[in-house]
XYZ file of C-alpha atoms in Angstrom:
619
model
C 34.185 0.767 -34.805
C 33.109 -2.930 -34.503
C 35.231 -2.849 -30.964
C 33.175 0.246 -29.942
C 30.259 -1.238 -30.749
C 30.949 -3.985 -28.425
C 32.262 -2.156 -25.729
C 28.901 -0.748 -26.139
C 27.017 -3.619 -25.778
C 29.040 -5.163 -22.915
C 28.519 -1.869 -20.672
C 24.903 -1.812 -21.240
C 24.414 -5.609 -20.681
C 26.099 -4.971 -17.652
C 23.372 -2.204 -16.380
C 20.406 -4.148 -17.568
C 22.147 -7.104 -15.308
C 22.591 -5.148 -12.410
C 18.935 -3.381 -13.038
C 17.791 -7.032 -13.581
C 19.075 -8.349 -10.412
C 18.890 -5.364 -8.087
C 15.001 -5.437 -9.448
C 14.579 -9.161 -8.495
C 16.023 -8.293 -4.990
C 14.120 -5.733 -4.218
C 10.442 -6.814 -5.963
C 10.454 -10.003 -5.272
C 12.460 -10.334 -1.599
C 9.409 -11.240 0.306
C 7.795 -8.253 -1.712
C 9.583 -6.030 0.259
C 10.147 -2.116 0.197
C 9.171 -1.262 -3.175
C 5.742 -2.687 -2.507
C 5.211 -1.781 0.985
C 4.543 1.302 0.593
C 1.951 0.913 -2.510
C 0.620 -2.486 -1.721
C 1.317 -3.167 1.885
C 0.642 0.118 3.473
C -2.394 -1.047 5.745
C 0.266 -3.033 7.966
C 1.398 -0.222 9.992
C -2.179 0.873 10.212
C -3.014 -2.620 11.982
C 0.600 -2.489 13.816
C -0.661 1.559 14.992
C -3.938 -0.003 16.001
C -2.492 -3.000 17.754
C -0.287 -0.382 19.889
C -3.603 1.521 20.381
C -5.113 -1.576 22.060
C -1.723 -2.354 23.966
C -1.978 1.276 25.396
C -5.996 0.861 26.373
C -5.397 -2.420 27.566
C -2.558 -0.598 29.899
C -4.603 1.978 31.083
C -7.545 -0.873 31.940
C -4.953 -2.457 34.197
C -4.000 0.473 35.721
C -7.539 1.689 36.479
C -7.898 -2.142 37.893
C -4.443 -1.360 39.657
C -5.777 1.671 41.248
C -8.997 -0.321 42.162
C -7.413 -3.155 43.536
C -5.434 -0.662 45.953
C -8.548 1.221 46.736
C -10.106 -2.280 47.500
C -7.059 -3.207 49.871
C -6.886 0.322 51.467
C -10.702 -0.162 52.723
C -9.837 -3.834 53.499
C -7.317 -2.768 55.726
C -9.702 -0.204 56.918
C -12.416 -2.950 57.914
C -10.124 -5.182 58.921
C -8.652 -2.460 61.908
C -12.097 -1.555 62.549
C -12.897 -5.422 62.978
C -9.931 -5.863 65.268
C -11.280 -2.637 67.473
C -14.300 -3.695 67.555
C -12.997 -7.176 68.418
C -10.947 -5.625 71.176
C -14.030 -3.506 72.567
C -16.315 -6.594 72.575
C -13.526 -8.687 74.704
C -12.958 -5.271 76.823
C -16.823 -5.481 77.208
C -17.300 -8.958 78.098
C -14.276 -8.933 80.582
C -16.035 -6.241 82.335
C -19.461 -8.207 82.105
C -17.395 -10.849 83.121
C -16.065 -9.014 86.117
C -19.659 -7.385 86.687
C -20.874 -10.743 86.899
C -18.513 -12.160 89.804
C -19.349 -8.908 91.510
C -22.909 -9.649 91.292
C -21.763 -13.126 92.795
C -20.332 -12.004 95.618
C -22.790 -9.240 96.015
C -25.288 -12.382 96.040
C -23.050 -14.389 98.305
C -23.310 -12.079 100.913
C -26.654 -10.844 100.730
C -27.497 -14.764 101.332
C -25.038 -14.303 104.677
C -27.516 -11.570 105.745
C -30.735 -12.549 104.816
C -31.966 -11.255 107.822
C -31.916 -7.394 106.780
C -34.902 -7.032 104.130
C -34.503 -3.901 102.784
C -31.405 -4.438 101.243
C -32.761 -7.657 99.758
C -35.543 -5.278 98.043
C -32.479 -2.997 96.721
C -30.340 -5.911 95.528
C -33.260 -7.084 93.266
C -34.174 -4.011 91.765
C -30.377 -3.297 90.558
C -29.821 -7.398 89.665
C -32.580 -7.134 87.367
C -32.029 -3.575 85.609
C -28.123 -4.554 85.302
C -29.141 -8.008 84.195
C -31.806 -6.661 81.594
C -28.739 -4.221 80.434
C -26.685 -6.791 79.943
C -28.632 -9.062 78.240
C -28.934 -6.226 75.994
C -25.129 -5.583 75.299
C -24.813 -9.230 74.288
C -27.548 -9.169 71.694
C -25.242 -6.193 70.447
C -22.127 -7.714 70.418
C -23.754 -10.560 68.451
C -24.898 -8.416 66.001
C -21.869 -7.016 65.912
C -20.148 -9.840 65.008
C -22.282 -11.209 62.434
C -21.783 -7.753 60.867
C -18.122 -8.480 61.031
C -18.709 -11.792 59.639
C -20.387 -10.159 56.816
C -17.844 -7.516 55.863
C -15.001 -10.004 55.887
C -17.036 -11.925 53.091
C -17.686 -9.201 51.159
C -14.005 -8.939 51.520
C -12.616 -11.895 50.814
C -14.686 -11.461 47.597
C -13.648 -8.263 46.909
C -10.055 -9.564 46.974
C -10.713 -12.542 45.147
C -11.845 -10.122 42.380
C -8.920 -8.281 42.429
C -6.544 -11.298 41.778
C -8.191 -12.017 39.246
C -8.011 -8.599 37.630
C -4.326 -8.685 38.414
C -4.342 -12.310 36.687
C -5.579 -10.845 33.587
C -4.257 -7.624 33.402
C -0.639 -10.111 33.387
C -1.969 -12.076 30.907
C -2.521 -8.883 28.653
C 0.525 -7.448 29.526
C 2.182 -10.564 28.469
C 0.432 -10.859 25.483
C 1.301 -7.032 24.368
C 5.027 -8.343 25.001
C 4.884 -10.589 22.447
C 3.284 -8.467 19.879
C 5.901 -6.029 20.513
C 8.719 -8.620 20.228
C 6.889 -9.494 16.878
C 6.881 -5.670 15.808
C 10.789 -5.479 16.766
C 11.386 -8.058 14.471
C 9.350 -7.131 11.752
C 11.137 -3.888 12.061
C 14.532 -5.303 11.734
C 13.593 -6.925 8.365
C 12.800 -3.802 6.891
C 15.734 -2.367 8.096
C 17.753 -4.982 6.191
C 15.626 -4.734 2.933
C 16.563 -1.207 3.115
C 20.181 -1.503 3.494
C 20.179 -3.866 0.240
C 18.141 -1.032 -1.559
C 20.774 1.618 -0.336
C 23.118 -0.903 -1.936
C 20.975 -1.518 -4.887
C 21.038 2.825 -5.138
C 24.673 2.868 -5.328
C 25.340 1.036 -7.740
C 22.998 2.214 -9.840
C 24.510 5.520 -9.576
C 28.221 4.281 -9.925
C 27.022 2.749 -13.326
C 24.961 5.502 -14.562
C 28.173 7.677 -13.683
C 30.260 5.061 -15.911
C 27.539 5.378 -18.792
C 27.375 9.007 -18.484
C 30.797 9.436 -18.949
C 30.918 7.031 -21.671
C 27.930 8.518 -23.647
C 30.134 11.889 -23.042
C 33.018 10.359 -24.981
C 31.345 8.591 -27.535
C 29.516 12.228 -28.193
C 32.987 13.972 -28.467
C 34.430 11.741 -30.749
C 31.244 11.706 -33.047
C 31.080 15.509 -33.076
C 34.775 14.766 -33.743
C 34.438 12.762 -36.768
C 31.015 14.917 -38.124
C 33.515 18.041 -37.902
C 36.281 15.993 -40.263
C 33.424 15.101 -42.548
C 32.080 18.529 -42.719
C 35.443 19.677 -43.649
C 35.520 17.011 -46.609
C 32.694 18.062 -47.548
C 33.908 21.991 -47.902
C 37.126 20.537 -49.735
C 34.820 18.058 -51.698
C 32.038 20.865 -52.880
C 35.230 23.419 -54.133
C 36.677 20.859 -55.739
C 33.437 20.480 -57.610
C 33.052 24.089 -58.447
C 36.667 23.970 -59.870
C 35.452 20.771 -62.094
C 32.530 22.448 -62.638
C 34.449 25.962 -63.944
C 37.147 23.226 -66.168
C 33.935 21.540 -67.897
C 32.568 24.989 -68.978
C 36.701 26.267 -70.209
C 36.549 22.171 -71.618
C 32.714 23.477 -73.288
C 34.275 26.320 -74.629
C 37.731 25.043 -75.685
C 35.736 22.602 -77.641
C 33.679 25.093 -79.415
C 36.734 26.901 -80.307
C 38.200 23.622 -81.698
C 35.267 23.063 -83.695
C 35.589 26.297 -85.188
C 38.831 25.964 -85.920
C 38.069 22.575 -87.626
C 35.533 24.270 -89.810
C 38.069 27.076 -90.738
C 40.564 24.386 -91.619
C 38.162 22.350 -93.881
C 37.505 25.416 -95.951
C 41.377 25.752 -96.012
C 42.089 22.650 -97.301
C 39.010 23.208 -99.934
C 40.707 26.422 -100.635
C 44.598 24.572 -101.158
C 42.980 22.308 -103.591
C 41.983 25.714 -105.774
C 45.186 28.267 -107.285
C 46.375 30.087 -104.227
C 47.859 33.444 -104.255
C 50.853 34.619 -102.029
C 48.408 36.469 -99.508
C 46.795 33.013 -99.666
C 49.809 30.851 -98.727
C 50.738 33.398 -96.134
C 47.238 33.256 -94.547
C 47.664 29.250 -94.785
C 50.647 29.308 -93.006
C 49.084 31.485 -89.721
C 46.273 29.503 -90.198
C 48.129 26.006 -89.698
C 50.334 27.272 -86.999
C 47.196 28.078 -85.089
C 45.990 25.169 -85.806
C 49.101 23.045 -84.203
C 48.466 25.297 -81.333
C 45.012 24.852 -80.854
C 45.417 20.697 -80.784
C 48.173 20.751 -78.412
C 46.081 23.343 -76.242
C 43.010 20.698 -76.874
C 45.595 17.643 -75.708
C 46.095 19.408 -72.644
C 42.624 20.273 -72.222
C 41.884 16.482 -72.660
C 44.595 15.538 -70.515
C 43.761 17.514 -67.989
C 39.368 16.487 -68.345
C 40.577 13.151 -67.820
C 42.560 13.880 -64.828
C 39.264 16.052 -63.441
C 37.363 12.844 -64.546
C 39.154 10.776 -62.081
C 39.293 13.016 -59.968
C 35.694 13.238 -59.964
C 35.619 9.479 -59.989
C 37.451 9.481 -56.555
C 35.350 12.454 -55.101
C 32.142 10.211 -55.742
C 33.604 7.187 -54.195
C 34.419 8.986 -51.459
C 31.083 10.824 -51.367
C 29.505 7.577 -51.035
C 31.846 6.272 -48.277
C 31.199 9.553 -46.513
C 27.222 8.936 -47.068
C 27.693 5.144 -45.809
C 29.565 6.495 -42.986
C 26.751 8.966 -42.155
C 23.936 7.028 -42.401
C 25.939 3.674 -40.193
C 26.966 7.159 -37.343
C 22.848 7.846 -37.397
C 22.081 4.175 -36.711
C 24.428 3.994 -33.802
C 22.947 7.650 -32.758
C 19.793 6.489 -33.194
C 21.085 3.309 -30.857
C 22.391 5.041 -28.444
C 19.791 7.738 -27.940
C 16.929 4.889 -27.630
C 19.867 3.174 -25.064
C 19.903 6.282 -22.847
C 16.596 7.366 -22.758
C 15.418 3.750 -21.885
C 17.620 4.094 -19.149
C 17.032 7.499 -18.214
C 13.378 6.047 -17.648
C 14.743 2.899 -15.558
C 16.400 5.795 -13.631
C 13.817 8.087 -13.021
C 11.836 4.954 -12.015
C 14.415 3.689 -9.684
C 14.740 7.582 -8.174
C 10.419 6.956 -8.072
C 10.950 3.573 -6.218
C 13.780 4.707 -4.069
C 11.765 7.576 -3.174
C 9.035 5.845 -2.581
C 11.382 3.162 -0.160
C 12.554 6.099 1.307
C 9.399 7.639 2.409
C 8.470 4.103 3.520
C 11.640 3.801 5.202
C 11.519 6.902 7.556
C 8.057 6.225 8.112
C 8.632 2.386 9.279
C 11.398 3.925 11.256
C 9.205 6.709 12.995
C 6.815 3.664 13.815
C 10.001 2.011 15.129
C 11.050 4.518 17.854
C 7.660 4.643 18.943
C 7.186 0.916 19.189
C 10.567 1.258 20.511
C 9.880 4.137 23.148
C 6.108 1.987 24.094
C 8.208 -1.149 24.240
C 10.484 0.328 27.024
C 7.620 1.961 29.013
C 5.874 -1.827 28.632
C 9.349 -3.141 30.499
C 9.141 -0.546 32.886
C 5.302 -0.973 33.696
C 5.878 -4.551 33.839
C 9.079 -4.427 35.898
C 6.453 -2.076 37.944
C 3.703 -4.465 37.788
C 5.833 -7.107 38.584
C 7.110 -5.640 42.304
C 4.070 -4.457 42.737
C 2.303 -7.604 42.484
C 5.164 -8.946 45.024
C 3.985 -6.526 46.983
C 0.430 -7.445 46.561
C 0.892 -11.070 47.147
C 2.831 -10.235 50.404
C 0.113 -7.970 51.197
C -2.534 -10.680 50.802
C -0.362 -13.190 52.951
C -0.172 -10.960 55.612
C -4.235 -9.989 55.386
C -4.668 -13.735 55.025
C -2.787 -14.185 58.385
C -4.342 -11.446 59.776
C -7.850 -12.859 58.660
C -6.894 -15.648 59.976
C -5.928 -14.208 63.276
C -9.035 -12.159 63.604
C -11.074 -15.491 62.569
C -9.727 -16.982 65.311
C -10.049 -14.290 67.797
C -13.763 -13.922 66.845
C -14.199 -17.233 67.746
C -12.731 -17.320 70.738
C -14.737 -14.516 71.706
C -17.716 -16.139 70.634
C -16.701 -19.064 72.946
C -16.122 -16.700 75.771
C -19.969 -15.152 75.167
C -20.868 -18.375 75.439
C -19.249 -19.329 78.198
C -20.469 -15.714 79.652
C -24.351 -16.628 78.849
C -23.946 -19.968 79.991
C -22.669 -18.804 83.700
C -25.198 -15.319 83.304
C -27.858 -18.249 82.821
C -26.815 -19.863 86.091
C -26.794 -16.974 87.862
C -29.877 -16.019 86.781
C -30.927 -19.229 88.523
C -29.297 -18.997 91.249
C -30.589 -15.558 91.398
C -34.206 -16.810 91.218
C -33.922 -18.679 93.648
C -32.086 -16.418 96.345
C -35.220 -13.931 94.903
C -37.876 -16.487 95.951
C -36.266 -17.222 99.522
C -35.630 -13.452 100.057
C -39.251 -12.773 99.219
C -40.357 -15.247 101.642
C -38.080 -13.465 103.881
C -38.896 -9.808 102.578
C -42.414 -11.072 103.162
C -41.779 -12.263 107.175
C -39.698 -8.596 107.742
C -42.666 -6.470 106.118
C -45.000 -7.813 108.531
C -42.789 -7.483 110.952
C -42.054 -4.097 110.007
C -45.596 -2.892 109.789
C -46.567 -4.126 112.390
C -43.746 -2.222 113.927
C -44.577 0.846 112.124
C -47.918 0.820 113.922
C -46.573 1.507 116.805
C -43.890 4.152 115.811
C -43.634 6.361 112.513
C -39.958 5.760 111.586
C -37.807 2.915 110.230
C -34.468 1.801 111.216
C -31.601 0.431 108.988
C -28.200 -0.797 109.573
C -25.134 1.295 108.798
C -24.264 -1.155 105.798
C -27.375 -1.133 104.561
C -27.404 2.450 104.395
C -23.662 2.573 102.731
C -24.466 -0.119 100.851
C -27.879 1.585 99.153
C -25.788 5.415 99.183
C -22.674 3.269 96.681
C -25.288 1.472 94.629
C -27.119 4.928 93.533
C -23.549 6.540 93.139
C -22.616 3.430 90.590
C -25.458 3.778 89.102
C -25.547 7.084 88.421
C -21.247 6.623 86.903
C -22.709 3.974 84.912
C -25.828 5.890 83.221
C -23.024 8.943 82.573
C -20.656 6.365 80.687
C -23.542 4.744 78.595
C -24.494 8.609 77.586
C -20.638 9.080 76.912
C -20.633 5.906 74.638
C -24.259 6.672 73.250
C -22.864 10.220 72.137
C -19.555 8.481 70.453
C -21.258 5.658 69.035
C -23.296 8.863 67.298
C -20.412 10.521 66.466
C -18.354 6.964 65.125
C -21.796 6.903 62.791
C -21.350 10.571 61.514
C -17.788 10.304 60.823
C -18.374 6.799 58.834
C -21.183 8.535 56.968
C -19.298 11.187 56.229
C -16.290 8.424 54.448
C -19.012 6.880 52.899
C -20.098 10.252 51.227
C -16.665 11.338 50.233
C -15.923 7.565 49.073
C -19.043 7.770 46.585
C -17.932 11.122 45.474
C -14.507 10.066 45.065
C -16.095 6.998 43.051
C -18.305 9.258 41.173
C -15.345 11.753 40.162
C -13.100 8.366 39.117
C -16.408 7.394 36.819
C -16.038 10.957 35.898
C -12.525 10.591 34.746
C -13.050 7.354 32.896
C -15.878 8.184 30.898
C -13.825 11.395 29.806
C -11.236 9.417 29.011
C -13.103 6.812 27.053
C -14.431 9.613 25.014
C -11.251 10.907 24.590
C -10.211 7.375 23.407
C -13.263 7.177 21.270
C -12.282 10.706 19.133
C -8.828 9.614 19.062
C -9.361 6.230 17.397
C -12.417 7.916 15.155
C -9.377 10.903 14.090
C -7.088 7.708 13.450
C -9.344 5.884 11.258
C -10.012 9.185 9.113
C -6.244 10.028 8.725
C -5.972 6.171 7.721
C -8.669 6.677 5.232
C -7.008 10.028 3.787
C -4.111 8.082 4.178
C -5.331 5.500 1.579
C -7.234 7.579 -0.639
C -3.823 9.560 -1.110
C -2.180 6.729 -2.192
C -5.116 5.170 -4.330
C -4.875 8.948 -5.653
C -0.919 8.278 -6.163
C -1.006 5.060 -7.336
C -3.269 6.523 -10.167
C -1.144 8.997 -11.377
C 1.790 6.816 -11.341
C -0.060 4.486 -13.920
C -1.188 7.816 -15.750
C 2.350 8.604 -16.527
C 3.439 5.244 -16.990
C 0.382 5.162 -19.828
C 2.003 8.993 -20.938
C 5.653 7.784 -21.343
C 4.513 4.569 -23.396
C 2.483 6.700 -25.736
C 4.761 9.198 -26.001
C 7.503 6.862 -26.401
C 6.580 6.195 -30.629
C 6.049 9.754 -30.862
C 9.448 10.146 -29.704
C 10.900 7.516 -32.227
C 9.055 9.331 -35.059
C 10.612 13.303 -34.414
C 13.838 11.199 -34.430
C 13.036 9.470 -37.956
C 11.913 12.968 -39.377
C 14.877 14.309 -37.696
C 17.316 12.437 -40.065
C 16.819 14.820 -43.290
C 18.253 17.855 -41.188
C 22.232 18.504 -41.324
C 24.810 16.433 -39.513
C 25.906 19.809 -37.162
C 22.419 20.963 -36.728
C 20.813 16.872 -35.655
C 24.005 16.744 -33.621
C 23.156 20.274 -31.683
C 19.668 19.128 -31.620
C 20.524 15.958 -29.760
C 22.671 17.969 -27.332
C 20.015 19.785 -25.845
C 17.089 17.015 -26.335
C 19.098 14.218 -24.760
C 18.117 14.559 -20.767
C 21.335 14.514 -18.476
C 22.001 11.822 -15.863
C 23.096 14.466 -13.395
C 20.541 14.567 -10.356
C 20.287 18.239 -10.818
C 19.026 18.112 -14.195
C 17.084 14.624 -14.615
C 14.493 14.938 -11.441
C 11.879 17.827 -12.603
C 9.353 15.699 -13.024
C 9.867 13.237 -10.090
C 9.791 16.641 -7.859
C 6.448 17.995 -9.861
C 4.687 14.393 -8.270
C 6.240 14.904 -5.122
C 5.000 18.592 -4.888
C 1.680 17.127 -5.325
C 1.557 14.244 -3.210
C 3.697 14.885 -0.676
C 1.812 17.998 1.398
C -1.670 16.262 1.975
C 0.673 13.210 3.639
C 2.484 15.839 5.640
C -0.738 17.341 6.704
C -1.889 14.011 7.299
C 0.844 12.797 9.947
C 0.945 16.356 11.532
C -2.809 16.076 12.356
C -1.752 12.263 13.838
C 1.071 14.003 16.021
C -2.049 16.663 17.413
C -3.543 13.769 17.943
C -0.920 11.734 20.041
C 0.180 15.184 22.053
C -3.554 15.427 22.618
């Protein structure tokens, strides 16, 4: 027995070791998954929201993306429109240019024949309406090109702003890295804590196997032993009735003794008087009944001493059987305070392993989809990344091309100037070839009228006449191509209207979009915060009735020690049936009612819960 006992001891030292240490790991290792998911549940909220800002911030840079490439598409635009425009204005001034030396030449010979005055009078009518038109084409092509000079600033700043979007959406992206470097980490620590609760679990399991198959044992042999005493106490109680049945023949024996002793006394008064022969006759019967009646009563005494030590032994052994009893109750009484304390470390372990477990598939659910946003991050960045290659090549090459253009512009600024500069001095020159052919116009009018006085018609030369005939032809071509350019200029002004208008709607739809979506963002985070809340208030709500039971099992717990106490007066087969069927099983079939009771109450507002957050995501 003393062996058993510690046996006993030494298996149940051994559980409250391994609880003890199992406990420490998993409570106090950097208070990990037993308390994470009472105590340190808001961290996946703030991880969920920090994922909710990586994912805005994303779809900022794209919109900045897509603005930045709207932004290049109408630089590139401007910038072709500036280079045709370019071209035109160096096509026009060439042909100014070439205009002009005409002009020149036209000029050079008129001065050869300044004799013939009326084509002086023509030459200085056309000189000045082509030099007035002229004149009028320049102030054009400067406005033109301050224009130009205008839109490539607002370009240049419109590209500077988008570098600098680009700059920060990197910065951001880079930034969201990190925190999902930190979250992969963070996940892998829980992922260790859980394997050393898994290992924690199985052990626990493997020993409350051991204990339950001890406790099994230990009950066999004590219903073992009870059934031996019982049967000693069957042999004990007919052995009683037996001594019981001798003491009343012993009673009765004795009274017949005592009767006979009385009957012999008034014998022996009656030998001391004259006897007769019936006398001596009856005397003799009398005595030889007497002689058999003592030697019965000697073997009556004989055997009521024998039954007395019989007895003797019967009541020692009683009391060793009593002893033996009430030491088998202690131990019961032991062992059933032994296995329900740890049938309630177990049921709290199957609580806190739950509880890990919940925690568990919940950290891992948050892992795939840190996992799944962590790969679409590399790919958007690998994206981001070429495309801001692309970008930067973009630039260089709009940078050359600006540049280019830059250059060109001046040039063709020089070239203007170059053009006014020799317009100017043939506007001199012209003045002055006007003044002499005046003087000469002058001379040939009054020679001419007074020629006309004497006959009514005029002559001309031939080339005055072909020359007059071309000029009004040239004219004429010239007037039709200014109309033709007038009515595409008009048209060029529609058709960029028209870009304008569907550019403002397309900007108008885009604000469109984004205020939708910001709303959308707006409901999602407000449906986020409330399943966070309901979130929390569950657990408050869980929490609570954890600590209720805990404060039910401690109460109940003397209660339970009492029924035991008052349990002892009942027989050793019926306490022995009774704690058969009270004693709860360490089998996981029949030692988790409870634990699923809490979870049937807890458990469908969560699932609700994270079924309304996957609406939400799909949404």
């Amino acid at each position: 027995m003393e062996r058993r006992r510690f046996e006993d001891r030494r298996k149940i030292g051994t559980v409250k070791a391994a609880v003890n240490i199992y406990g420490e790991r998993i409570l106090d290792g950097n208070n990990s998954s037993l308390k994470k998911p009472q105590e340190d549940f808001p961290e996946p909220s703030s991880k969920a929201r920090e994922l909710h800002l990586a994912r805005r911030d994303m779809s900022r840079y794209k919109e900045s993306r897509k603005a930045a490439e709207s932004a290049k598409v109408k630089a590139e635009s401007e910038l072709y429109s500036a280079r045709k425009t370019v071209k035109d204005l160096a096509s026009m001034i060439e042909e100014s240019n070439f205009k002009a030396k005409a002009r020149m030449r036209d000029i050079e010979s008129l001065r050869k024949k300044g004799n013939q005055e009326e084509k002086a009078l023509g030459l200085e009518t056309v000189e000045s309406y082509q030099y007035g038109e002229v004149m009028k084409e320049l102030e054009s092509l400067k406005q033109e090109l301050s224009k130009l000079k205008l839109d490539m600033a607002s370009i240049k700043e419109e590209k500077a702003r988008a570098e600098k979007d680009f700059e920060d959406s990197s910065l951001k992206l880079w930034s969201n890295s990190s925190t999902a470097e930190e979250l992969r980490k963070q996940i892998e620590a829980a992922n260790e804590e859980h394997v050393l609760v898994e290992l924690a679990r199985i052990e626990a399991l493997k020993e409350a196997a051991e204990i339950e198959a001890q406790r099994e044992k230990e009950s066999g042999e004590f219903s073992f032993s009870m059934e031996e005493t019982s049967k000693k106490m069957k042999d004990m109680n007919e052995e009683i009735d037996q001594s019981k049945d001798l003491e009343h023949k012993l009673a009765v024996t004795l009274s017949d003794v005592n009767l006979l002793q009385n009957q012999l006394m008034q014998v022996k008064q009656g030998l001391n008087q004259p006897a007769e022969g019936e006398g001596s006759a009856s005397l003799e019967l009398i005595t030889e009944e007497l002689e058999a009646a003592k030697k019965e009563l000697d073997l009556i005494r004989e055997e009521s001493f024998q039954y007395m030590s019989s007895m003797d032994i019967i009541r020692n052994e009683l009391k060793h059987v009593m002893e033996e009893t009430a030491r088998l109750k202690k131990i019961e009484d032991k062992a059933d305070s032994k296995v329900q304390s740890l049938n309630s470390k177990l049921l709290r372990a199957k609580s806190k392993l739950e509880a890990v477990t919940e925690a568990e598939e919940k950290a891992n659910a948050i892992a795939a989809n840190l996992s799944i946003t962590l790969e679409q991050l590399k790919a958007e960045v690998e994206v981001s990344k070429k495309e801001k290659a692309l970008i930067t090549d973009d630039t260089a090459a709009i940078k050359a091309e600006i540049k280019k253009t830059e250059s060109e512009i001046d040039s063709t600024e020089e070239k203007l100037q170059t053009a006014v500069q020799e317009l100017e001095e043939v506007k001199a020159s012209e003045a002055l070839t006007l003044e002499k052919l005046r003087a000469l116009i002058e001379t040939t009018m009054q020679a001419r009228a007074s020629a006309s006085n004497q006959s009514s018609s005029i002559t001309i030369s031939k080339f005055e006449y072909e020359y007059l005939t071309g000029r009004a032809v040239g004219a004429e071509e010239i007037a039709d191509k200014k109309v033709a350019a007038a009515q595409a200029w008009i048209e060029a002004l529609k058709a960029s209207e028209r870009e304008a208008l569907m550019k403002t709607e397309m900007a108008q739809r885009e604000l469109r979009e984004m205020r939708v979506e910001e709303e959308h963002e707006v409901y999602r985070t407000e449906r986020s915060l409330s399943a966070k809340k309901m979130i929390e208030r569950e657990l408050r709500n869980w929490r609570h009735g954890q600590e209720k039971n805990v404060e039910a099992q401690n109460r109940q717990s003397p209660y339970r020690k009492r029924s035991m106490k008052t349990s002892g007066n009942l027989t050793p087969l019926g306490r022995a049936k009774f704690r058969r069927s009270a004693s709860p099983g360490i089998k996981p079939s029949g030692s988790t009612p409870f634990i699923i009771k809490k979870k049937k109450k807890v458990m469908p507002n969560l699932a609700k819960i994270f079924s309304s957050k996957k609406v939400d995501k799909d949404v």
